[in-house]
mmCIF file of C-alpha atoms and ligand atoms in Angstrom:
data_model
loop_
_atom_site.group_PDB
_atom_site.id
_atom_site.type_symbol
_atom_site.label_atom_id
_atom_site.label_comp_id
_atom_site.label_asym_id
_atom_site.label_seq_id
_atom_site.Cartn_x
_atom_site.Cartn_y
_atom_site.Cartn_z
ATOM 1 C CA MET K 86 -0.090 0.255 0.107
ATOM 2 C CA SER K 87 1.230 3.345 -1.117
ATOM 3 C CA CYS K 88 1.228 7.085 0.383
ATOM 4 C CA PRO K 89 -1.955 8.261 -1.712
ATOM 5 C CA VAL K 90 -0.650 11.963 -1.658
ATOM 6 C CA CYS K 91 2.679 10.587 -2.541
ATOM 7 C CA GLY K 92 3.458 7.390 -3.417
ATOM 8 C CA SER K 93 5.980 6.934 -1.625
ATOM 9 C CA ASP K 94 6.097 3.061 -0.359
ATOM 10 C CA ALA K 95 7.295 4.058 2.767
ATOM 11 C CA VAL K 96 3.993 3.974 4.852
ATOM 12 C CA ASP K 97 3.520 2.454 8.162
ATOM 13 C CA ALA K 98 0.448 1.649 10.469
ATOM 14 C CA LEU K 99 -1.053 3.358 12.739
ATOM 15 C CA PHE K 100 -4.367 1.762 14.189
ATOM 16 C CA ARG K 101 -6.891 -0.815 13.437
ATOM 17 C CA ALA K 102 -10.645 -0.915 14.233
ATOM 18 C CA ALA K 103 -13.693 -3.341 12.977
ATOM 19 C CA ASP K 104 -17.449 -2.381 13.415
ATOM 20 C CA VAL K 105 -16.960 1.505 13.355
ATOM 21 C CA PRO K 106 -20.067 3.562 12.116
ATOM 22 C CA VAL K 107 -20.139 4.938 9.023
ATOM 23 C CA PHE K 108 -21.995 8.272 9.445
ATOM 24 C CA CYS K 109 -20.543 9.615 12.740
ATOM 25 C CA ASN K 110 -22.795 12.554 12.534
ATOM 26 C CA VAL K 111 -25.813 11.356 11.520
ATOM 27 C CA GLN K 112 -28.413 10.929 14.063
ATOM 28 C CA TRP K 113 -30.720 8.256 14.025
ATOM 29 C CA GLU K 114 -34.680 8.491 14.955
ATOM 30 C CA SER K 115 -34.939 5.559 17.080
ATOM 31 C CA ARG K 116 -32.060 3.172 19.065
ATOM 32 C CA GLU K 117 -33.083 0.189 17.167
ATOM 33 C CA ARG K 118 -32.508 2.123 13.504
ATOM 34 C CA ALA K 119 -28.812 3.104 15.758
ATOM 35 C CA PHE K 120 -28.197 0.357 16.461
ATOM 36 C CA ALA K 121 -28.252 -1.147 12.848
ATOM 37 C CA ALA K 122 -26.473 2.032 11.302
ATOM 38 C CA THR K 123 -23.394 1.214 8.637
ATOM 39 C CA ARG K 124 -20.318 -0.312 9.918
ATOM 40 C CA ALA K 125 -17.184 -0.608 8.907
ATOM 41 C CA SER K 126 -12.957 -0.851 9.517
ATOM 42 C CA LEU K 127 -10.036 1.045 10.052
ATOM 43 C CA GLU K 128 -6.889 1.271 8.793
ATOM 44 C CA ILE K 129 -5.028 3.909 9.431
ATOM 45 C CA ASP K 130 -1.646 4.352 7.892
ATOM 46 C CA VAL K 131 0.606 7.533 7.527
ATOM 47 C CA CYS K 132 3.499 8.457 4.926
ATOM 48 C CA HIS K 133 7.178 9.351 6.427
ATOM 49 C CA ARG K 134 8.194 10.588 3.270
ATOM 50 C CA CYS K 135 5.091 13.772 3.441
ATOM 51 C CA GLY K 136 3.310 12.966 6.292
ATOM 52 C CA HIS K 137 -0.256 11.853 5.424
ATOM 53 C CA ALA K 138 -1.957 9.533 6.697
ATOM 54 C CA HIS K 139 -4.864 7.857 5.206
ATOM 55 C CA ASN K 140 -7.513 4.771 5.303
ATOM 56 C CA ALA K 141 -7.223 2.132 3.480
ATOM 57 C CA ALA K 142 -10.123 0.001 4.102
ATOM 58 C CA PHE K 143 -12.308 3.196 2.934
ATOM 59 C CA ARG K 144 -15.099 2.411 0.443
ATOM 60 C CA GLU K 145 -16.145 5.735 -1.448
ATOM 61 C CA GLU K 146 -19.374 4.254 -2.363
ATOM 62 C CA LEU K 147 -20.165 3.530 1.407
ATOM 63 C CA VAL K 148 -20.394 7.093 2.040
ATOM 64 C CA ALA K 149 -22.819 8.212 -0.120
ATOM 65 C CA TYR K 150 -23.774 12.123 1.354
ATOM 66 C CA ALA K 151 -27.188 12.961 2.087
ATOM 67 C CA PRO K 152 -29.707 15.633 3.643
ATOM 68 C CA GLY K 153 -29.584 14.734 7.876
ATOM 69 C CA TYR K 154 -26.110 15.030 7.213
ATOM 70 C CA ASP K 155 -24.698 17.777 10.660
ATOM 71 C CA ASN K 156 -21.221 18.795 10.998
ATOM 72 C CA SER K 157 -22.157 21.617 12.601
ATOM 73 C CA GLN K 158 -19.524 23.927 14.879
ATOM 74 C CA HIS K 159 -21.956 26.716 15.088
ATOM 75 C CA PHE K 160 -23.429 26.233 18.681
ATOM 76 C CA SER K 161 -20.693 26.527 20.424
ATOM 77 C CA THR K 162 -19.328 30.138 21.441
ATOM 78 C CA THR K 163 -15.472 28.688 21.360
ATOM 79 C CA PHE K 164 -16.456 28.144 18.198
ATOM 80 C CA GLN K 165 -17.934 31.003 17.228
ATOM 81 C CA ALA K 166 -15.550 33.298 18.150
ATOM 82 C CA TYR K 167 -12.851 31.394 16.068
ATOM 83 C CA ALA K 168 -15.034 31.650 13.137
ATOM 84 C CA ARG K 169 -15.761 35.392 13.870
ATOM 85 C CA SER K 170 -11.649 36.070 14.050
ATOM 86 C CA LEU K 171 -11.448 33.932 10.858
ATOM 87 C CA VAL K 172 -13.923 36.093 9.163
ATOM 88 C CA ASP K 173 -12.306 39.512 10.353
ATOM 89 C CA ARG K 174 -8.526 37.309 8.999
ATOM 90 C CA LEU K 175 -10.025 37.155 5.102
ATOM 91 C CA VAL K 176 -12.308 40.124 4.760
ATOM 92 C CA VAL K 177 -9.260 42.418 5.565
ATOM 93 C CA THR K 178 -5.948 40.315 4.785
ATOM 94 C CA HIS K 179 -7.971 40.290 1.208
ATOM 95 C CA GLY K 180 -9.913 44.165 0.788
ATOM 96 C CA LEU K 181 -13.092 41.665 0.552
ATOM 97 C CA LYS K 182 -15.265 44.672 1.121
ATOM 98 C CA GLY K 183 -18.356 44.134 -1.186
ATOM 99 C CA ALA K 184 -16.755 41.122 -2.418
ATOM 100 C CA SER K 185 -19.128 37.852 -4.079
ATOM 101 C CA ILE K 186 -17.442 34.958 -2.354
ATOM 102 C CA VAL K 187 -18.477 30.961 -2.701
ATOM 103 C CA ASP K 188 -18.584 28.338 -0.343
ATOM 104 C CA ILE K 189 -18.212 25.071 -1.599
ATOM 105 C CA GLY K 190 -19.487 22.442 0.914
ATOM 106 C CA CYS K 191 -20.828 25.496 2.763
ATOM 107 C CA GLY K 192 -23.778 23.223 5.193
ATOM 108 C CA ARG K 193 -25.798 25.632 6.442
ATOM 109 C CA GLY K 194 -24.116 28.461 5.400
ATOM 110 C CA ASP K 195 -23.382 29.712 8.824
ATOM 111 C CA LEU K 196 -20.218 30.900 7.991
ATOM 112 C CA LEU K 197 -21.008 31.847 4.984
ATOM 113 C CA THR K 198 -23.204 34.186 6.228
ATOM 114 C CA MET K 199 -20.497 35.230 8.613
ATOM 115 C CA LEU K 200 -19.047 36.730 5.896
ATOM 116 C CA ALA K 201 -20.700 38.024 4.030
ATOM 117 C CA GLN K 202 -22.630 40.052 6.456
ATOM 118 C CA ARG K 203 -18.587 41.338 7.813
ATOM 119 C CA SER K 204 -17.923 41.456 4.170
ATOM 120 C CA GLY K 205 -21.128 43.473 3.382
ATOM 121 C CA GLY K 206 -20.299 41.526 0.166
ATOM 122 C CA ARG K 207 -23.255 38.396 -1.529
ATOM 123 C CA GLY K 208 -22.182 35.121 -0.630
ATOM 124 C CA PHE K 209 -22.954 31.819 -2.891
ATOM 125 C CA GLY K 210 -22.425 28.547 -1.170
ATOM 126 C CA PHE K 211 -22.801 24.948 -2.783
ATOM 127 C CA ASP K 212 -23.518 22.253 -1.390
ATOM 128 C CA PRO K 213 -24.801 19.119 -2.767
ATOM 129 C CA SER K 214 -25.527 18.019 0.724
ATOM 130 C CA ALA K 215 -27.122 21.555 2.201
ATOM 131 C CA SER K 216 -31.073 20.369 4.257
ATOM 132 C CA SER K 217 -33.644 21.771 2.321
ATOM 133 C CA THR K 218 -35.515 22.148 5.467
ATOM 134 C CA ALA K 219 -32.944 24.364 7.388
ATOM 135 C CA GLY K 220 -35.106 27.378 6.513
ATOM 136 C CA GLN K 221 -34.666 30.902 4.638
ATOM 137 C CA PRO K 222 -30.472 31.771 3.905
ATOM 138 C CA ALA K 223 -29.973 35.140 5.030
ATOM 139 C CA PRO K 224 -30.258 38.181 3.296
ATOM 140 C CA GLY K 225 -27.409 38.314 0.404
ATOM 141 C CA VAL K 226 -26.672 34.404 0.647
ATOM 142 C CA THR K 227 -27.656 31.571 -2.191
ATOM 143 C CA ILE K 228 -27.219 28.112 -1.531
ATOM 144 C CA PHE K 229 -27.837 25.645 -4.173
ATOM 145 C CA ARG K 230 -27.786 21.855 -3.473
ATOM 146 C CA LYS K 231 -25.602 21.596 -6.356
ATOM 147 C CA LEU K 232 -21.599 21.637 -7.415
ATOM 148 C CA PHE K 233 -19.554 24.213 -7.758
ATOM 149 C CA SER K 234 -19.480 23.909 -11.393
ATOM 150 C CA ARG K 235 -16.996 26.896 -14.124
ATOM 151 C CA GLU K 236 -20.901 28.249 -14.926
ATOM 152 C CA ASP K 237 -20.911 29.829 -11.574
ATOM 153 C CA ALA K 238 -17.882 31.575 -11.119
ATOM 154 C CA GLN K 239 -18.368 32.820 -14.609
ATOM 155 C CA GLU K 240 -21.342 34.235 -12.978
ATOM 156 C CA ILE K 241 -20.399 34.774 -9.385
ATOM 157 C CA ARG K 242 -16.690 35.945 -10.280
ATOM 158 C CA PRO K 243 -15.769 35.323 -6.609
ATOM 159 C CA ALA K 244 -12.896 37.732 -5.158
ATOM 160 C CA LEU K 245 -12.537 34.567 -1.794
ATOM 161 C CA VAL K 246 -13.863 30.839 -2.580
ATOM 162 C CA CYS K 247 -13.977 28.699 0.842
ATOM 163 C CA CYS K 248 -12.988 25.172 0.905
ATOM 164 C CA ARG K 249 -13.919 23.776 4.619
ATOM 165 C CA HIS K 250 -13.826 20.627 5.357
ATOM 166 C CA VAL K 251 -14.442 18.721 1.966
ATOM 167 C CA LEU K 252 -11.125 17.465 0.687
ATOM 168 C CA GLU K 253 -10.302 14.911 4.449
ATOM 169 C CA HIS K 254 -13.961 13.420 2.364
ATOM 170 C CA VAL K 255 -11.873 13.000 -1.096
ATOM 171 C CA VAL K 256 -10.561 9.936 -2.550
ATOM 172 C CA ASP K 257 -9.137 12.479 -5.303
ATOM 173 C CA PRO K 258 -7.804 15.558 -3.725
ATOM 174 C CA ILE K 259 -5.914 17.306 -6.383
ATOM 175 C CA GLY K 260 -8.416 16.096 -9.145
ATOM 176 C CA PHE K 261 -11.009 17.808 -6.698
ATOM 177 C CA LEU K 262 -8.922 21.393 -5.875
ATOM 178 C CA ALA K 263 -7.231 20.399 -10.332
ATOM 179 C CA GLY K 264 -11.510 21.085 -11.122
ATOM 180 C CA ILE K 265 -11.657 24.217 -8.587
ATOM 181 C CA ARG K 266 -8.416 25.249 -10.238
ATOM 182 C CA GLU K 267 -9.838 24.908 -14.128
ATOM 183 C CA SER K 268 -13.871 25.874 -13.215
ATOM 184 C CA LEU K 269 -11.637 29.737 -11.333
ATOM 185 C CA GLU K 270 -9.353 29.942 -14.845
ATOM 186 C CA ALA K 271 -11.471 32.728 -16.670
ATOM 187 C CA THR K 272 -11.861 33.844 -13.584
ATOM 188 C CA GLY K 273 -9.131 36.316 -12.437
ATOM 189 C CA ALA K 274 -6.820 35.564 -9.579
ATOM 190 C CA PRO K 275 -9.219 34.402 -6.102
ATOM 191 C CA VAL K 276 -8.507 33.606 -3.151
ATOM 192 C CA LEU K 277 -8.727 30.269 -2.692
ATOM 193 C CA TYR K 278 -9.076 29.145 1.733
ATOM 194 C CA ILE K 279 -8.291 25.216 2.171
ATOM 195 C CA GLU K 280 -9.489 24.465 6.031
ATOM 196 C CA VAL K 281 -8.365 20.997 7.319
ATOM 197 C CA PRO K 282 -8.220 18.347 10.407
ATOM 198 C CA ASN K 283 -4.850 18.905 10.845
ATOM 199 C CA GLY K 284 -3.543 14.898 10.989
ATOM 200 C CA GLU K 285 -0.022 15.841 12.202
ATOM 201 C CA GLN K 286 -1.684 17.236 15.442
ATOM 202 C CA LEU K 287 -4.087 14.258 15.750
ATOM 203 C CA LEU K 288 -0.381 12.076 15.947
ATOM 204 C CA ARG K 289 1.388 14.486 17.990
ATOM 205 C CA ASP K 290 -1.645 14.310 20.274
ATOM 206 C CA GLY K 291 -2.533 11.357 20.638
ATOM 207 C CA ALA K 292 -6.345 12.124 19.241
ATOM 208 C CA ILE K 293 -7.678 8.752 18.385
ATOM 209 C CA TRP K 294 -11.486 9.816 18.525
ATOM 210 C CA ASP K 295 -10.321 12.245 15.712
ATOM 211 C CA TYR K 296 -9.887 9.507 13.394
ATOM 212 C CA ILE K 297 -13.542 8.649 11.365
ATOM 213 C CA TYR K 298 -14.363 6.905 8.152
ATOM 214 C CA GLU K 299 -16.105 9.969 6.724
ATOM 215 C CA HIS K 300 -12.302 10.962 6.171
ATOM 216 C CA TYR K 301 -10.170 9.210 3.817
ATOM 217 C CA SER K 302 -7.400 11.511 4.473
ATOM 218 C CA TYR K 303 -5.476 12.784 7.220
ATOM 219 C CA PHE K 304 -3.435 15.905 6.369
ATOM 220 C CA SER K 305 0.111 17.547 7.595
ATOM 221 C CA ALA K 306 1.311 20.528 6.275
ATOM 222 C CA SER K 307 3.399 18.828 4.206
ATOM 223 C CA SER K 308 1.081 17.301 2.253
ATOM 224 C CA LEU K 309 -1.827 19.894 2.023
ATOM 225 C CA ALA K 310 0.985 22.327 0.271
ATOM 226 C CA ILE K 311 1.610 18.912 -1.856
ATOM 227 C CA VAL K 312 -1.994 17.876 -3.544
ATOM 228 C CA LEU K 313 -2.523 22.385 -3.541
ATOM 229 C CA GLU K 314 0.821 23.139 -4.886
ATOM 230 C CA ALA K 315 -0.134 19.829 -7.941
ATOM 231 C CA ALA K 316 -3.799 20.650 -7.785
ATOM 232 C CA GLY K 317 -1.552 24.297 -9.703
ATOM 233 C CA PHE K 318 -2.532 26.239 -6.734
ATOM 234 C CA GLU K 319 0.458 28.853 -5.290
ATOM 235 C CA VAL K 320 0.615 28.368 -1.021
ATOM 236 C CA VAL K 321 0.461 32.032 0.009
ATOM 237 C CA ALA K 322 -0.369 31.174 3.764
ATOM 238 C CA LEU K 323 -0.787 28.041 5.592
ATOM 239 C CA ARG K 324 -0.855 28.245 9.866
ATOM 240 C CA GLU K 325 -2.666 26.063 12.177
ATOM 241 C CA ASP K 326 -5.546 27.360 13.514
ATOM 242 C CA PHE K 327 -8.426 26.698 16.553
ATOM 243 C CA GLY K 328 -5.508 25.501 19.008
ATOM 244 C CA GLY K 329 -4.198 23.810 16.632
ATOM 245 C CA GLN K 330 -7.065 20.987 14.964
ATOM 246 C CA PHE K 331 -7.513 22.808 12.115
ATOM 247 C CA LEU K 332 -4.580 23.462 9.408
ATOM 248 C CA CYS K 333 -5.861 26.665 7.291
ATOM 249 C CA ALA K 334 -4.237 27.194 4.112
ATOM 250 C CA GLU K 335 -4.056 30.015 1.806
ATOM 251 C CA VAL K 336 -3.445 29.915 -1.415
ATOM 252 C CA ARG K 337 -3.939 31.731 -5.936
ATOM 253 C CA PRO K 338 -4.153 29.762 -8.374
ATOM 254 C CA ALA K 339 0.028 30.041 -9.988
ATOM 255 C CA HIS K 340 1.141 31.514 -12.994
ATOM 256 C CA ARG K 341 2.660 28.842 -14.642
ATOM 257 C CA SER K 342 6.177 30.010 -14.903
ATOM 258 C CA GLY K 343 5.726 30.982 -11.707
ATOM 259 C CA LYS K 344 4.871 28.541 -10.020
ATOM 260 C CA ARG K 345 7.464 27.807 -7.370
ATOM 261 C CA PRO K 346 7.772 24.943 -4.864
ATOM 262 C CA SER K 347 7.363 25.889 -0.792
ATOM 263 C CA ALA K 348 9.928 24.600 1.481
ATOM 264 C CA ALA K 349 10.334 21.684 2.417
ATOM 265 C CA ARG K 350 8.283 20.874 5.757
ATOM 266 C CA ARG K 351 9.343 18.293 8.737
ATOM 267 C CA VAL K 352 7.056 15.393 9.092
ATOM 268 C CA PRO K 353 7.209 12.292 11.321
ATOM 269 C CA ASP K 354 10.013 9.349 10.705
ATOM 270 C CA SER K 355 9.283 6.147 11.860
ATOM 271 C CA SER K 356 9.943 6.052 14.992
ATOM 272 C CA GLU K 357 7.668 9.257 16.240
ATOM 273 C CA ILE K 358 4.848 6.347 14.295
ATOM 274 C CA ALA K 359 5.540 4.271 16.887
ATOM 275 C CA ALA K 360 5.527 6.238 19.624
ATOM 276 C CA ALA K 361 2.028 7.550 18.340
ATOM 277 C CA ALA K 362 0.828 3.990 18.232
ATOM 278 C CA GLU K 363 1.566 3.698 21.327
ATOM 279 C CA ARG K 364 -0.086 6.552 23.133
ATOM 280 C CA PHE K 365 -3.034 5.137 21.019
ATOM 281 C CA ARG K 366 -2.917 2.139 22.621
ATOM 282 C CA ALA K 367 -2.235 3.233 25.805
ATOM 283 C CA LYS K 368 -5.027 5.670 25.254
ATOM 284 C CA VAL K 369 -7.924 3.392 24.133
ATOM 285 C CA ALA K 370 -7.220 0.768 27.305
ATOM 286 C CA ARG K 371 -7.120 3.484 29.875
ATOM 287 C CA TRP K 372 -10.300 4.379 29.102
ATOM 288 C CA ARG K 373 -11.599 0.555 28.378
ATOM 289 C CA ASP K 374 -10.176 0.381 32.752
ATOM 290 C CA TRP K 375 -12.077 3.379 33.355
ATOM 291 C CA ALA K 376 -15.990 2.329 31.814
ATOM 292 C CA SER K 377 -15.414 -1.479 34.076
ATOM 293 C CA GLU K 378 -14.712 0.909 36.744
ATOM 294 C CA ILE K 379 -17.571 2.734 36.360
ATOM 295 C CA GLY K 380 -19.968 0.077 35.510
ATOM 296 C CA ILE K 381 -18.312 -1.411 39.298
ATOM 297 C CA ALA K 382 -18.857 0.973 40.948
ATOM 298 C CA GLY K 383 -22.747 1.456 40.465
ATOM 299 C CA ARG K 384 -21.327 5.292 39.123
ATOM 300 C CA THR K 385 -23.269 7.074 36.392
ATOM 301 C CA ALA K 386 -20.919 8.349 33.408
ATOM 302 C CA THR K 387 -21.872 10.582 29.893
ATOM 303 C CA ILE K 388 -20.302 12.249 27.303
ATOM 304 C CA TRP K 389 -20.724 16.667 26.784
ATOM 305 C CA GLY K 390 -20.421 15.908 22.814
ATOM 306 C CA ALA K 391 -22.848 14.209 20.124
ATOM 307 C CA GLY K 392 -20.312 15.068 17.123
ATOM 308 C CA SER K 393 -17.525 13.304 16.092
ATOM 309 C CA LYS K 394 -15.226 12.412 18.541
ATOM 310 C CA GLY K 395 -17.650 11.404 21.034
ATOM 311 C CA VAL K 396 -19.040 9.029 18.549
ATOM 312 C CA MET K 397 -15.732 7.135 17.846
ATOM 313 C CA PHE K 398 -15.607 7.382 21.832
ATOM 314 C CA LEU K 399 -18.046 5.510 22.874
ATOM 315 C CA ASN K 400 -17.243 2.957 19.653
ATOM 316 C CA LEU K 401 -13.725 2.618 20.356
ATOM 317 C CA LEU K 402 -14.304 1.985 23.693
ATOM 318 C CA GLY K 403 -17.622 -0.450 23.225
ATOM 319 C CA LEU K 404 -20.074 1.456 24.904
ATOM 320 C CA ASP K 405 -23.241 0.575 24.546
ATOM 321 C CA ALA K 406 -26.509 2.033 25.715
ATOM 322 C CA PRO K 407 -28.369 1.684 27.952
ATOM 323 C CA LYS K 408 -25.562 1.225 30.350
ATOM 324 C CA PRO K 409 -22.768 2.342 31.271
ATOM 325 C CA ILE K 410 -23.614 5.164 29.097
ATOM 326 C CA ASP K 411 -27.115 5.998 27.899
ATOM 327 C CA PHE K 412 -27.384 9.332 26.627
ATOM 328 C CA ALA K 413 -24.501 12.051 25.389
ATOM 329 C CA VAL K 414 -25.070 15.452 25.843
ATOM 330 C CA ASP K 415 -24.923 18.439 22.717
ATOM 331 C CA GLN K 416 -25.901 21.942 22.533
ATOM 332 C CA SER K 417 -27.437 21.329 18.688
ATOM 333 C CA ARG K 418 -30.899 21.330 19.708
ATOM 334 C CA ASN K 419 -31.283 19.397 16.270
ATOM 335 C CA LYS K 420 -29.560 16.439 17.529
ATOM 336 C CA HIS K 421 -32.011 16.904 20.366
ATOM 337 C CA HIS K 422 -33.737 13.325 20.662
ATOM 338 C CA ARG K 423 -32.055 11.319 18.274
ATOM 339 C CA PHE K 424 -29.768 8.682 18.935
ATOM 340 C CA LEU K 425 -26.270 8.113 18.198
ATOM 341 C CA ALA K 426 -25.003 4.945 14.938
ATOM 342 C CA VAL K 427 -23.857 2.290 16.667
ATOM 343 C CA ARG K 428 -23.791 2.183 20.283
ATOM 344 C CA GLY K 429 -27.613 4.172 20.247
ATOM 345 C CA GLN K 430 -26.962 6.950 23.252
ATOM 346 C CA GLU K 431 -29.696 9.109 22.964
ATOM 347 C CA ILE K 432 -28.797 13.055 22.653
ATOM 348 C CA VAL K 433 -29.878 15.317 25.370
ATOM 349 C CA PRO K 434 -29.959 19.412 25.832
ATOM 350 C CA PRO K 435 -27.842 20.042 28.788
ATOM 351 C CA GLU K 436 -31.326 20.839 30.933
ATOM 352 C CA HIS K 437 -31.433 17.150 30.861
ATOM 353 C CA LEU K 438 -28.562 16.398 33.549
ATOM 354 C CA ALA K 439 -30.211 18.914 36.238
ATOM 355 C CA GLY K 440 -33.207 16.126 36.291
ATOM 356 C CA SER K 441 -31.090 12.400 36.399
ATOM 357 C CA ASN K 442 -27.619 12.193 38.816
ATOM 358 C CA VAL K 443 -24.735 11.812 36.900
ATOM 359 C CA ASP K 444 -21.564 11.134 38.458
ATOM 360 C CA GLU K 445 -19.189 12.085 35.564
ATOM 361 C CA ILE K 446 -19.132 13.642 32.605
ATOM 362 C CA VAL K 447 -16.393 13.050 29.678
ATOM 363 C CA VAL K 448 -15.395 16.261 27.700
ATOM 364 C CA MET K 449 -14.566 15.285 24.038
ATOM 365 C CA ASN K 450 -13.033 19.024 22.623
ATOM 366 C CA PRO K 451 -11.167 20.079 25.558
ATOM 367 C CA LEU K 452 -11.044 23.313 23.626
ATOM 368 C CA TYR K 453 -14.735 23.253 25.174
ATOM 369 C CA ARG K 454 -14.270 22.485 29.307
ATOM 370 C CA GLY K 455 -14.210 25.885 30.184
ATOM 371 C CA GLU K 456 -17.708 26.854 28.579
ATOM 372 C CA ILE K 457 -18.635 23.056 29.852
ATOM 373 C CA GLU K 458 -17.559 23.980 33.575
ATOM 374 C CA GLU K 459 -19.406 26.911 33.578
ATOM 375 C CA ARG K 460 -23.236 25.785 31.631
ATOM 376 C CA LEU K 461 -22.772 22.682 35.174
ATOM 377 C CA ARG K 462 -22.013 25.457 37.729
ATOM 378 C CA GLY K 463 -24.737 27.499 35.949
ATOM 379 C CA MET K 464 -26.991 24.571 36.979
ATOM 380 C CA GLY K 465 -25.836 24.196 40.443
ATOM 381 C CA LEU K 466 -24.239 20.685 39.254
ATOM 382 C CA ASP K 467 -20.883 19.811 40.231
ATOM 383 C CA PRO K 468 -20.204 16.348 38.600
ATOM 384 C CA ARG K 469 -16.112 15.227 38.306
ATOM 385 C CA VAL K 470 -15.227 16.270 34.726
ATOM 386 C CA LEU K 471 -12.929 14.123 32.686
ATOM 387 C CA THR K 472 -10.896 15.124 29.148
ATOM 388 C CA ALA K 473 -11.336 12.585 26.623
HETATM 389 ZN ZN1 ZN F 735 3.150 10.744 1.626
#
């Protein structure tokens, strides 16, 4: 098996997991349907030439996006602060006052709306999986339930094209980006903003709950630069953000003559990958011990965060509802009273905790711990709070 980005055979196994849900971000209307959700395997390999990780067991045909897919993070105040600073930076750095802005894979259009409002321009979202029941978009924002095309680019003539958390789902990222590059051929040189989960941070921090079946790729700064340049873009900026959880790149279509490859970036070697694999094994073992202790002591626990991290935590530990974890807390209203794939926990709002005697709460995203503890104090609750 070779690296899908640089073609190197220097690829090491990171970890394997069977029977994980194909969709972490689809919630089910009953526990029975959740238990029956489609399962598949993770075989995560890392390339030690470019640092790219991918799921060698990925089957594209299993991952067909449909309305009902919800991975919005906009309910968190921590995420909203990040989104505001991102929008400010993009609008100011690239002089987007009154500009047309395109968002490819816009979902509900939350970020696009912020961009259009902040710039005073117009926003155009493209997303075949955008929900038709998401309500009216904000003034100045239009959402198309289709792919972005060359004709769209010519009509809109965007100054900024965003594509956030899409590239990691695609089996041919270079071909996908080259398609965007081609669409923009006749429209000047707009800025393309790309954001993906930071694969290097997952290795560094042992963030095993962040490996999900929906993601074929886990980019390093190096592998992201390789795919962007191979698709005909010039990297203007490439940085980590959101506490190191995201890789963010600003690129422009490259002039063929002036194209120069960016500087080589450091990537993990074999011993670092082996150390990361050992950290992953140890982390899962530690949490399995925790789960069995909870069971033996007759204590009750829940997780806060019904997104993909929470789903993978429950799945890699094999924790089925109703015991030891009956429900998962989440602030996202459209998830409430639906059920998590494969393990069957019901998703409830934070207020639900007031009437339940939960002894321990596992916070799935450490960045949200502060706001969650504040919320618990506000409800007069004092459970033991752990970070996954
Ligand atoms: Zn590689």
